[in-house]
Tab-separated table of C-alpha atoms and ligand atoms in Angstrom:
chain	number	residue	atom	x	y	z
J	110	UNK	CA	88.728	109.902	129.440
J	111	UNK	CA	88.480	111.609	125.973
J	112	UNK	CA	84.481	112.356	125.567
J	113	UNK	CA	82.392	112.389	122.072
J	114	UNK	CA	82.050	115.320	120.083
J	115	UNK	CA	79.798	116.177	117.278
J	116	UNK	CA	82.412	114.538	114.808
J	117	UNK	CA	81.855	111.276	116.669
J	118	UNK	CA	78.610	111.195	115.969
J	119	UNK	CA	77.439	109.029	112.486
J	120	UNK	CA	75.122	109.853	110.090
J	121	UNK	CA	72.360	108.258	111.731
J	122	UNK	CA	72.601	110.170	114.951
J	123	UNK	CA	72.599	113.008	113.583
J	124	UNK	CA	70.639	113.829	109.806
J	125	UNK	CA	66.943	114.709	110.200
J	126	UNK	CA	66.934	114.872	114.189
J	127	UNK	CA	66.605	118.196	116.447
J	128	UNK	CA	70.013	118.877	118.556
J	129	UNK	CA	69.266	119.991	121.757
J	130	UNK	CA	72.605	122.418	122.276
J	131	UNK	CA	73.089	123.898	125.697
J	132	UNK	CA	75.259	127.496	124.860
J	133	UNK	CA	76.655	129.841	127.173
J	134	UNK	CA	74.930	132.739	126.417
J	135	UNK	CA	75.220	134.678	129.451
J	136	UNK	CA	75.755	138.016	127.381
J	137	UNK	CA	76.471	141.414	128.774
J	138	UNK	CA	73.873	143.821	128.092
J	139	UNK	CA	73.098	147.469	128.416
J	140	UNK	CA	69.600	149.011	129.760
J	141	UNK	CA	67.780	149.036	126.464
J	142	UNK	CA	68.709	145.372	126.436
J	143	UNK	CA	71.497	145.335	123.376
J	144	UNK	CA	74.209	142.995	123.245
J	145	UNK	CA	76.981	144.670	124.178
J	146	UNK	CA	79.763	141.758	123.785
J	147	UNK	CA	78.291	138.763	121.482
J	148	UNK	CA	81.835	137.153	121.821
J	149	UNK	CA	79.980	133.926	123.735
J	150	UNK	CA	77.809	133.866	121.091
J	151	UNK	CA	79.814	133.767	117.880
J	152	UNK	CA	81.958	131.379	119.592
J	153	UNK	CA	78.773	128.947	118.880
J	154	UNK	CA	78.394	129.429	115.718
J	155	UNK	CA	80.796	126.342	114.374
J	156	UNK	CA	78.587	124.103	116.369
J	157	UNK	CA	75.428	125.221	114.704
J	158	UNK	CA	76.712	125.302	111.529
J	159	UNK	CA	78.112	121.822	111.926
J	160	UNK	CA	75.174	120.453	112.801
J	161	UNK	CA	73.528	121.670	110.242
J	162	UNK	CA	76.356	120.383	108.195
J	163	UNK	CA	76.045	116.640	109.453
J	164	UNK	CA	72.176	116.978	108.098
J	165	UNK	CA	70.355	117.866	112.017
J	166	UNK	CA	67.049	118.959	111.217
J	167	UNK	CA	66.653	121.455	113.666
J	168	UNK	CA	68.725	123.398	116.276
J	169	UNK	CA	67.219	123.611	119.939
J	170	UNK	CA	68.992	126.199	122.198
J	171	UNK	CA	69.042	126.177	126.049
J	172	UNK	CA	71.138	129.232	127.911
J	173	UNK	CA	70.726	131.018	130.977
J	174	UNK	CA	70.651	134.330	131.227
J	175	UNK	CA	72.032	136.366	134.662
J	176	UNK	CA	70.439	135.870	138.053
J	177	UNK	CA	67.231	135.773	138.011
J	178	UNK	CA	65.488	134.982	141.457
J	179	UNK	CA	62.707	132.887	141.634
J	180	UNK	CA	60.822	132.672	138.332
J	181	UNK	CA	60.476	134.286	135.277
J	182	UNK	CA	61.650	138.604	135.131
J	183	UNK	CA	61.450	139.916	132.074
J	184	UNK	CA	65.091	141.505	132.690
J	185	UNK	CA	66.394	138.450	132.067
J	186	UNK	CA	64.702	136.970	128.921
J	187	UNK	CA	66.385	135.567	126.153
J	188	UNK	CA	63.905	137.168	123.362
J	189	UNK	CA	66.652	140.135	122.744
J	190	UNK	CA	69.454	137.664	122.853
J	191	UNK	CA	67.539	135.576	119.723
J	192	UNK	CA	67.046	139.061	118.429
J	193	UNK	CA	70.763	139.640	118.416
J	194	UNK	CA	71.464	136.267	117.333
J	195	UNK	CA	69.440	136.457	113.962
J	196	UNK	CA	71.505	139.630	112.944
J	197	UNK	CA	74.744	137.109	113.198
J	198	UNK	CA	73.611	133.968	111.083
J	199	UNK	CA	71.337	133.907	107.969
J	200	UNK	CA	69.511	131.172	109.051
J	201	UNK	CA	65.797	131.275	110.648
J	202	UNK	CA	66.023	132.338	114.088
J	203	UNK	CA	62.869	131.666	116.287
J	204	UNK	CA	62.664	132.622	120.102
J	205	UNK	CA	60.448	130.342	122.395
J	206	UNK	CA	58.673	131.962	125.487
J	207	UNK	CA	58.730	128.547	127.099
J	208	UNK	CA	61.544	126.162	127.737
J	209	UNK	CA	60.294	122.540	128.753
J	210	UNK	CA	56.597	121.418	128.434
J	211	UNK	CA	54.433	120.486	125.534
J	212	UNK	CA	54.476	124.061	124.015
J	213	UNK	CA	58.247	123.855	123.771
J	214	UNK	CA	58.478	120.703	122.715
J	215	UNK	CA	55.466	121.195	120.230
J	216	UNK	CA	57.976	124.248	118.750
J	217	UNK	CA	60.618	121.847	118.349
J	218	UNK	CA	58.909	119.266	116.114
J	219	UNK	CA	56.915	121.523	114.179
J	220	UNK	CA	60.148	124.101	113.058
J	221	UNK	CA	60.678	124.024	109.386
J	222	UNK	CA	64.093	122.623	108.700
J	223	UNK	CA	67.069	124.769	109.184
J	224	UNK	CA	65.571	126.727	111.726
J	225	UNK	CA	67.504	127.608	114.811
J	226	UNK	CA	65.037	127.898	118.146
J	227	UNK	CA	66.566	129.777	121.129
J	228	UNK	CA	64.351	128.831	124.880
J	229	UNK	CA	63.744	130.867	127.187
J	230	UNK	CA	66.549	131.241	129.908
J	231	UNK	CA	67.031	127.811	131.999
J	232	UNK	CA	66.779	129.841	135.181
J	233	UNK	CA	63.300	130.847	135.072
J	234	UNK	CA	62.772	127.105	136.123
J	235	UNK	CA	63.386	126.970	140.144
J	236	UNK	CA	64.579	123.270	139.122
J	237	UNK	CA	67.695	124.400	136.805
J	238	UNK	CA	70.164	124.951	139.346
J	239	UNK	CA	68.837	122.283	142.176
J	240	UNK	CA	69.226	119.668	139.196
J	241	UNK	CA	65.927	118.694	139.603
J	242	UNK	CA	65.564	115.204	138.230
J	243	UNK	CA	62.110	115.905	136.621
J	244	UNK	CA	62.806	118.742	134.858
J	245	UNK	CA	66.281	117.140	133.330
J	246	UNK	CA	63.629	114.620	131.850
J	247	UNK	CA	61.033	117.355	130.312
J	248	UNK	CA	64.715	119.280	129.102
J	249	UNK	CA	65.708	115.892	127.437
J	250	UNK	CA	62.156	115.717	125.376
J	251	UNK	CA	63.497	118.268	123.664
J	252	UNK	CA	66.010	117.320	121.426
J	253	UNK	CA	66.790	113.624	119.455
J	254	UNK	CA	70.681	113.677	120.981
J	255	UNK	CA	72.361	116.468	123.329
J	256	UNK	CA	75.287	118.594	122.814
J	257	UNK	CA	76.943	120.067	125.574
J	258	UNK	CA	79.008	123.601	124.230
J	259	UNK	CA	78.765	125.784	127.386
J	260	UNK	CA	82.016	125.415	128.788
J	261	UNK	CA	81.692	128.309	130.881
J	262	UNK	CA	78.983	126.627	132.545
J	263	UNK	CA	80.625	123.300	132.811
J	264	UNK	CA	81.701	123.991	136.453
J	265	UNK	CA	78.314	124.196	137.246
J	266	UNK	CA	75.819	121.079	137.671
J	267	UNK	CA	72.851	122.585	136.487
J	268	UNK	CA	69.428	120.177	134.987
J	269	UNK	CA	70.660	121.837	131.443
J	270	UNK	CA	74.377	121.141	132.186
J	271	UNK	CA	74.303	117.807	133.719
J	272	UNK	CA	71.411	116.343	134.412
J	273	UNK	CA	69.722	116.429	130.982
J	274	UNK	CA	73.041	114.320	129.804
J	275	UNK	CA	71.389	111.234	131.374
J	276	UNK	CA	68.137	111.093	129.933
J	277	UNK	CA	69.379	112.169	126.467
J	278	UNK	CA	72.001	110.053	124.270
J	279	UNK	CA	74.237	110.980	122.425
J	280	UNK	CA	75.289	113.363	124.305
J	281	UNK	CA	78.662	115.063	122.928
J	282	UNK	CA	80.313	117.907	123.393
J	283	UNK	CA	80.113	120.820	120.855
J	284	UNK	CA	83.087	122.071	118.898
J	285	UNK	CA	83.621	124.967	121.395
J	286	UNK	CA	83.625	122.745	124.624
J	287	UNK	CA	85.960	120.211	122.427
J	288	UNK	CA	88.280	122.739	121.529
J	289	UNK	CA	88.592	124.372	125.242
J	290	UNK	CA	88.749	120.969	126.788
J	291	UNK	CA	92.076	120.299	124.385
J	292	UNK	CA	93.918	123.186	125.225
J	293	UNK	CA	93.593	123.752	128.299
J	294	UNK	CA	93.704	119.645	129.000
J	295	UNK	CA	96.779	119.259	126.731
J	296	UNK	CA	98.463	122.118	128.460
J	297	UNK	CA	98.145	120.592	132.026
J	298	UNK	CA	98.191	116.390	131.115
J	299	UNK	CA	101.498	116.922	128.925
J	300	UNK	CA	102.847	120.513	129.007
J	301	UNK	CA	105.715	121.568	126.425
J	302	UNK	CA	108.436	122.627	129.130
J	303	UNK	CA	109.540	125.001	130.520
J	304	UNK	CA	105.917	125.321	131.437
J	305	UNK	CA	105.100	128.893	132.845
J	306	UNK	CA	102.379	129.853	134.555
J	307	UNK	CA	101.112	133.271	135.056
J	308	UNK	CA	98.548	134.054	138.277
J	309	UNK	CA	97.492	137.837	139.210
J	310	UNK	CA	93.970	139.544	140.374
J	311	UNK	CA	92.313	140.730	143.454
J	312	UNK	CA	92.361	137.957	145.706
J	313	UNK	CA	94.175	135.214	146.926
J	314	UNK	CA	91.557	133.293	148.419
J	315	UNK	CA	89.823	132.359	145.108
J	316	UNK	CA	92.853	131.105	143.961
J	317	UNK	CA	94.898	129.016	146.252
J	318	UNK	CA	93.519	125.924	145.052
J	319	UNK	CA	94.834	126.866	141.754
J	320	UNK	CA	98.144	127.853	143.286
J	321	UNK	CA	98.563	124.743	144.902
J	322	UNK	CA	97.869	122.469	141.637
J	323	UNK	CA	99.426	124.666	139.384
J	324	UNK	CA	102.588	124.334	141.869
J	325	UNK	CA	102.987	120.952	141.268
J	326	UNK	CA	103.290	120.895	137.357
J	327	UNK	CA	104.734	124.304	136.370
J	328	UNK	CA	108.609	125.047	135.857
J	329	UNK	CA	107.920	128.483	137.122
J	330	UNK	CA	105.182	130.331	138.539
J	331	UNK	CA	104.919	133.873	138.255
J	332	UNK	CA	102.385	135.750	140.419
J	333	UNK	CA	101.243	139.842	140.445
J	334	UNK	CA	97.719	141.418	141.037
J	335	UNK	CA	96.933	142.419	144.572
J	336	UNK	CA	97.495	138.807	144.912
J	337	UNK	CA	101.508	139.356	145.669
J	338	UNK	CA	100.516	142.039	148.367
J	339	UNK	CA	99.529	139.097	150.057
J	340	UNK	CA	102.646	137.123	149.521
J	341	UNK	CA	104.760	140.654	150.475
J	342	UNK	CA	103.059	140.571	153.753
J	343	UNK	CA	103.834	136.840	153.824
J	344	UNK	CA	107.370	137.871	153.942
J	345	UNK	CA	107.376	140.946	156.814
J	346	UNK	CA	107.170	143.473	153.981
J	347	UNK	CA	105.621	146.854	154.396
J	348	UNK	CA	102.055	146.806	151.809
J	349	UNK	CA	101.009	150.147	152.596
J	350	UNK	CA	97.224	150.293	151.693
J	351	UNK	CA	97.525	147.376	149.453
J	352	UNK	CA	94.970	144.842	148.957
J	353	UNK	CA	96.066	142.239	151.451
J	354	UNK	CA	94.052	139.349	152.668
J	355	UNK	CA	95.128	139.622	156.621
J	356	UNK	CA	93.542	136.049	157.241
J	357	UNK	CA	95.366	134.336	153.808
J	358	UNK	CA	98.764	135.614	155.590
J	359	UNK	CA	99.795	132.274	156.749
J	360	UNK	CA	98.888	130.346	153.949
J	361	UNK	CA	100.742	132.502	151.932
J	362	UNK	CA	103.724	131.859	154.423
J	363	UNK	CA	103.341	127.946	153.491
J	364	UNK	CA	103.224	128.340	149.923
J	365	UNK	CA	106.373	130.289	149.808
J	366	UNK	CA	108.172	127.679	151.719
J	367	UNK	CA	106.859	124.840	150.017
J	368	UNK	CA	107.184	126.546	146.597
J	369	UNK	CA	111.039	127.623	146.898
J	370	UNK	CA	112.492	128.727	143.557
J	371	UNK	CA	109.376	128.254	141.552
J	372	UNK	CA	107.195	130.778	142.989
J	373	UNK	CA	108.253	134.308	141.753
J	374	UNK	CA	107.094	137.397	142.991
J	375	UNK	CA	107.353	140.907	141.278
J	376	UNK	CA	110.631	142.564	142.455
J	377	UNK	CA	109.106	146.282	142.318
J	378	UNK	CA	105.861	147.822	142.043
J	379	UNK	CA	103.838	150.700	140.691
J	380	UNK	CA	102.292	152.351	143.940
J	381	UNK	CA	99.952	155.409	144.308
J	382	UNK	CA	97.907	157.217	146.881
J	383	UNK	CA	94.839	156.173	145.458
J	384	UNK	CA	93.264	154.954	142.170
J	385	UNK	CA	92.652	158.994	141.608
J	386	UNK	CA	93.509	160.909	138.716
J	387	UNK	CA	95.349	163.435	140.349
J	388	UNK	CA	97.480	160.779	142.140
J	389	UNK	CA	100.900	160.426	141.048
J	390	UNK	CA	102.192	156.706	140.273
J	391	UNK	CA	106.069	155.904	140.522
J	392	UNK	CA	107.737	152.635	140.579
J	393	UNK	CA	109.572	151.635	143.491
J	394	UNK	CA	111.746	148.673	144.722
J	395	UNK	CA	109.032	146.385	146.809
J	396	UNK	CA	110.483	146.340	150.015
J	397	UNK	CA	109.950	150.329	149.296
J	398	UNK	CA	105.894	150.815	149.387
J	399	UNK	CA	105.610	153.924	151.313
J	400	UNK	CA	102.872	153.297	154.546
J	401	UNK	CA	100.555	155.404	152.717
J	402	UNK	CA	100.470	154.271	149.168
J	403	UNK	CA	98.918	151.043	147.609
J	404	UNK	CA	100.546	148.892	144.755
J	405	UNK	CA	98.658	149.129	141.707
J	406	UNK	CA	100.279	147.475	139.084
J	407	UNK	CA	103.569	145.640	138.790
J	408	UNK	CA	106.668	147.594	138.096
J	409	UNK	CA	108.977	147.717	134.980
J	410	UNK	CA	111.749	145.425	136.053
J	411	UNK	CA	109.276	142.700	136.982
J	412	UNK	CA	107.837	143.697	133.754
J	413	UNK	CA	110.859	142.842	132.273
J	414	UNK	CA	111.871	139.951	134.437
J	415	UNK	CA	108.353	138.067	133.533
J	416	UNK	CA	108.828	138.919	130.004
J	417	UNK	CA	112.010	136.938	129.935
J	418	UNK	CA	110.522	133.852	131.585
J	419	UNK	CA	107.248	134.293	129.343
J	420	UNK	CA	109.781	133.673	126.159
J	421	UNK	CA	111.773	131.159	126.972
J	422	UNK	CA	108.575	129.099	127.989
J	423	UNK	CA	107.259	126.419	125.703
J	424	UNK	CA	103.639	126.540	127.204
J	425	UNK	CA	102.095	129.819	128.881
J	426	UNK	CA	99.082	129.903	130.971
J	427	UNK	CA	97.931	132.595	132.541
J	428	UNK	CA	94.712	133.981	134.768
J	429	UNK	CA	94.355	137.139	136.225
J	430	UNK	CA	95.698	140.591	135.627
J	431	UNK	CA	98.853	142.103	137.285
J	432	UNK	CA	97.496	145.424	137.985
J	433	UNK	CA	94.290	147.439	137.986
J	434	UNK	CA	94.441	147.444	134.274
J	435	UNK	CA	90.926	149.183	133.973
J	436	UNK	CA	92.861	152.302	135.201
J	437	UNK	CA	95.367	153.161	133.086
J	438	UNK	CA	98.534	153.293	133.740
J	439	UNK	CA	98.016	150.761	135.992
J	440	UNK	CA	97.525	148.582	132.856
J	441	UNK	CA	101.230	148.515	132.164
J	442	UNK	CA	102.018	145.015	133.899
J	443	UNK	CA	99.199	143.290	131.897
J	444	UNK	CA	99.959	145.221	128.529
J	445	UNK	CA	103.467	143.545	129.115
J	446	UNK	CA	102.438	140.276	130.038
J	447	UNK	CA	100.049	140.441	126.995
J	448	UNK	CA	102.631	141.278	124.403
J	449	UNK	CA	105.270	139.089	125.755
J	450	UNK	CA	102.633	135.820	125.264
J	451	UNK	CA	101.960	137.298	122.004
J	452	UNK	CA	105.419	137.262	120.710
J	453	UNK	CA	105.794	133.832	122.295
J	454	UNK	CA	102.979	132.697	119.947
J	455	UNK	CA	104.664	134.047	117.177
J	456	UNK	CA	108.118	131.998	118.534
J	457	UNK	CA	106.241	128.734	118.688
J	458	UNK	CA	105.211	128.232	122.394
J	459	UNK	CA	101.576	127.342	123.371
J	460	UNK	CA	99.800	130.365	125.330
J	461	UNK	CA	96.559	130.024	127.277
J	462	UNK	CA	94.707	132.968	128.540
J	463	UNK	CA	92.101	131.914	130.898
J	464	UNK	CA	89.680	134.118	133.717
J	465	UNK	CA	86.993	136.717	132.781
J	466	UNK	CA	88.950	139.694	133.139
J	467	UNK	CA	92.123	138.745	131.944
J	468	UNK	CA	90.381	137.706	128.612
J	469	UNK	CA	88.915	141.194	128.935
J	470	UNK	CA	92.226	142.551	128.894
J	471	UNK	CA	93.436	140.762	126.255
J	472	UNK	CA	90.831	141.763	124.213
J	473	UNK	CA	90.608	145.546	124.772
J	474	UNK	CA	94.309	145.016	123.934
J	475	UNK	CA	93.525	143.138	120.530
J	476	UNK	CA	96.089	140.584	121.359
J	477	UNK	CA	93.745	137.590	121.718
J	478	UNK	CA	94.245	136.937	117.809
J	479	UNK	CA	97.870	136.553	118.909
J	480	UNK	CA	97.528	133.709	121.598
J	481	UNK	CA	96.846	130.274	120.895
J	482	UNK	CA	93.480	129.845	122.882
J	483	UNK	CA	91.633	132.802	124.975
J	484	UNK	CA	88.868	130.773	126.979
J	485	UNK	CA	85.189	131.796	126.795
J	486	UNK	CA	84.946	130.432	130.478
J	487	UNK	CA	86.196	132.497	133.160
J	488	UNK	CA	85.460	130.368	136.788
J	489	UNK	CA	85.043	127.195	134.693
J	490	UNK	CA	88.987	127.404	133.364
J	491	UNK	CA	89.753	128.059	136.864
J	492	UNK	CA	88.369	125.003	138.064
J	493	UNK	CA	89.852	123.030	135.259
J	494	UNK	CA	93.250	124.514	136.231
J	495	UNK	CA	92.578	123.444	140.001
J	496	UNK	CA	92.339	119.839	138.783
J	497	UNK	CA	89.054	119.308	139.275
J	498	UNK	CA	86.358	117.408	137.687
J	499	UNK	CA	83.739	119.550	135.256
J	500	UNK	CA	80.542	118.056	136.130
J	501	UNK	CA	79.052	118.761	132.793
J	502	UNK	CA	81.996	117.480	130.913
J	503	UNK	CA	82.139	114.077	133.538
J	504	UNK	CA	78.183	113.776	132.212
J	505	UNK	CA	79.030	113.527	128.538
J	506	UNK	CA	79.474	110.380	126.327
J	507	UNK	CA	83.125	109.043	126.827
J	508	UNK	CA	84.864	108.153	123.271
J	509	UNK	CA	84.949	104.231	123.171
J	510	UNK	CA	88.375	104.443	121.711
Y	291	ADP	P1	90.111	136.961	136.258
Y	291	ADP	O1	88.680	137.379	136.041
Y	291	ADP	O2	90.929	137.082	135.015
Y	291	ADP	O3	90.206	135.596	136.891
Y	291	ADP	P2	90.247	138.352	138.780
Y	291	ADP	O4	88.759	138.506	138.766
Y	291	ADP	O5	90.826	137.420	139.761
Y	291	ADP	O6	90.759	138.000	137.300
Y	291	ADP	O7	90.923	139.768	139.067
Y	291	ADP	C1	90.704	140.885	138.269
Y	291	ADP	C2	90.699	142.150	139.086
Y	291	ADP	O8	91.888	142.276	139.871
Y	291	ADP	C3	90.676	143.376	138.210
Y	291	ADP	O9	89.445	144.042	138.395
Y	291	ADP	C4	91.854	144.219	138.676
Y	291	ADP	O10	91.550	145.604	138.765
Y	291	ADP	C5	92.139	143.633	140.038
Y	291	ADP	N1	93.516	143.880	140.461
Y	291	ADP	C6	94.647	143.453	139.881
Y	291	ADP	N2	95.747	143.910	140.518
Y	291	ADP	C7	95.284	144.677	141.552
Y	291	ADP	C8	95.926	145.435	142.574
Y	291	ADP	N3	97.252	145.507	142.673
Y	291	ADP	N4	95.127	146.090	143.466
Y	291	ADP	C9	93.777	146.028	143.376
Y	291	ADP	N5	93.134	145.314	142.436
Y	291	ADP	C10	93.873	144.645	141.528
Y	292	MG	MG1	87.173	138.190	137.410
């Protein structure tokens, strides 16, 4: 079911009131406490200035912030991130040491118009992630309707994420969440074919589930990272000192069999000693990783061979990277994947690029201009790939037509 957004809402709902807008902005930051990647953050921006644009008095922002355990740590407030924040919008930018109770709410009603308040992070409150009842009520005191634009927390059901949804109507989701929840929705409900997917990273094990669903719609699925050591070892070949998951052998075995053509594994590899400098990498066939050498990166003719699948594909969605791309030139397999999804774009074909570190990648290779969508959400698009059920999307208005 379709759910409202901020252009659902009318006039009424929206001109003079305070919009209580849950963000994601779980920023990285260095020891001084700067910003070091605001991409979260600008992402938000539409939804603010839309907001404003529909005539919303004020702008109330709820985010949380890292781990903090237990209470309130200063490491983890939100007063640099509003800091930040007011260098990337013109508008009046006020940080609140609070975030529910009369002080906050008193700071909500008494903002001069236009002014954009930032709380302080959601998990100083021991109630956030237990989804305390009580504290979704004092959370929905603070706005006039709710709008949801932390799709990277979606996966989550937090008091900010979900349960403040039921004590506060509307509640929509921002332009952000509306636009992530299209792609990647449209991509899986009714896929352009040849629909190819695209799986690599560390581990197996955080991934079957999306294996298995991804399985069942995709025309092909093409899988590097460690993640095909596992599937190697699956099929009696020698890894070396590969990442393997010894105790994901057998499932590995079963999703071969079951998958048949439409699994496809890289035909050779770049191995190395080690991850060292001084350690020479050379491409070999993969039933050819020496005992003492790990595969690092996919090799050229799987390169090559992905490529080709990547642009005759109508939709492309991909998670993970195919080597250690941090490392260069173990980078070489996710360069290529990049560019070939890039060039697809170009073509005509829909490309997805979902998962923290690929969108990383993509990024440090300024190629996420060049694909259709790049998610802000890296375990939340995973989820949504697996099939499941975002709890803070499920918690949202649903669109009456
Ligand atoms: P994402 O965040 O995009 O979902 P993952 O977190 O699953 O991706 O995996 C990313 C990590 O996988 C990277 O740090 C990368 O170095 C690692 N990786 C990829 N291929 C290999 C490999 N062959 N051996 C060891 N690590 C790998
Ligand atoms: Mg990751």
């Amino acid at each position: 079911m379709a759910k409202r957004t901020i252009d659902d809402l009318t006039d009424a709902e929206v001109r003079g009131r305070r919009a209580l807008v849950r963000v994601d902005f779980n920023v990285p930051m260095d020891d001084r406490g700067a910003v070091t990647d605001d991409t979260r953050m600008r992402a938000a921006l539409p939804t603010l200035d839309a907001l404003f644009a529909r005539g919303a008095r004020t702008v109330v922002l709820l985010s949380h912030l890292g781990r903090p355990k237990g209470g309130p740590d200063p490491r983890y407030s939100l007063a640099a991130v509003a800091r930040h924040l007011a260098t990337l919008t013109t508008r009046p930018v006020r940080f609140v040491t609070s975030t529910v109770g009369p002080d906050a709410v008193q700071a909500t009603t008494s903002a001069a118009p236009g002014t954009i308040l930032l709380l302080e992070n959601t998990r100083f409150l021991t109630g956030e992630e237990k989804n305390d009842d009580a504290l979704a009520r004092q959370m929905a005191e603070l706005g006039d309707f709710y709008v949801n634009d932390a799709f990277g927390s979606a996966h989550r059901a937090h008091a900010s994420t979900e349960g403040v949804a039921h004590h506060l109507h509307p509640a929509v989701a921002g332009l952000l969440m509306d636009t992530e929840l299209r792609f990647l929705g449209d991509a899986l409900a009714k896929p352009q074919r040849p629909f190819v997917a695209i799986l690599g990273g560390a581990k197996i094990s955080g991934k079957i589930d999306v294996i298995d669903a991804l399985l069942r719609k995709v025309d092909a699925l093409l899988v590097g990272g460690a993640m095909a050591c596992t599937f190697f070892r699956a099929m009696g070949l020698e890894t070396g000192t590969s990442l393997v998951e010894a105790d994901r052998v057998d499932m590995a075995k079963a999703l071969l069999s079951r998958a048949k053509d439409t699994l496809l594994l890289p035909n050779d590899a770049v191995v190395a000693p080690s991850l060292d400098a001084a350690a020479t990498p050379h491409a070999v066939a993969r039933d050819a990783i020496p005992a003492g050498e790990a595969m690092f990166d996919v090799g050229p003719r799987t390169c090559e061979a992905f490529a080709q699948r990547i642009a005759g594909a109508c939709t492309v969605v991909w998670n993970g990277p195919m080597g250690v791309f941090e490392t260069p030139p173990f980078d070489r397999g996710t360069r290529a994947i990049a560019e070939a999804m890039a060039r697809a774009t170009a073509a005509g074909a829909t490309t997805i690029v979902g998962g923290g570190d690929s969108a990383a990648a993509v990024d440090g290779m300024h190629l996420a201009s060049r694909m259709t969508h790049v998610s802000t959400g890296g375990g939340a698009s995973l989820e949504f790939l697996e099939g499941k059920v975002l709890p803070g999307v499920a918690a949202l208005d649903d669109r009456s037509n």
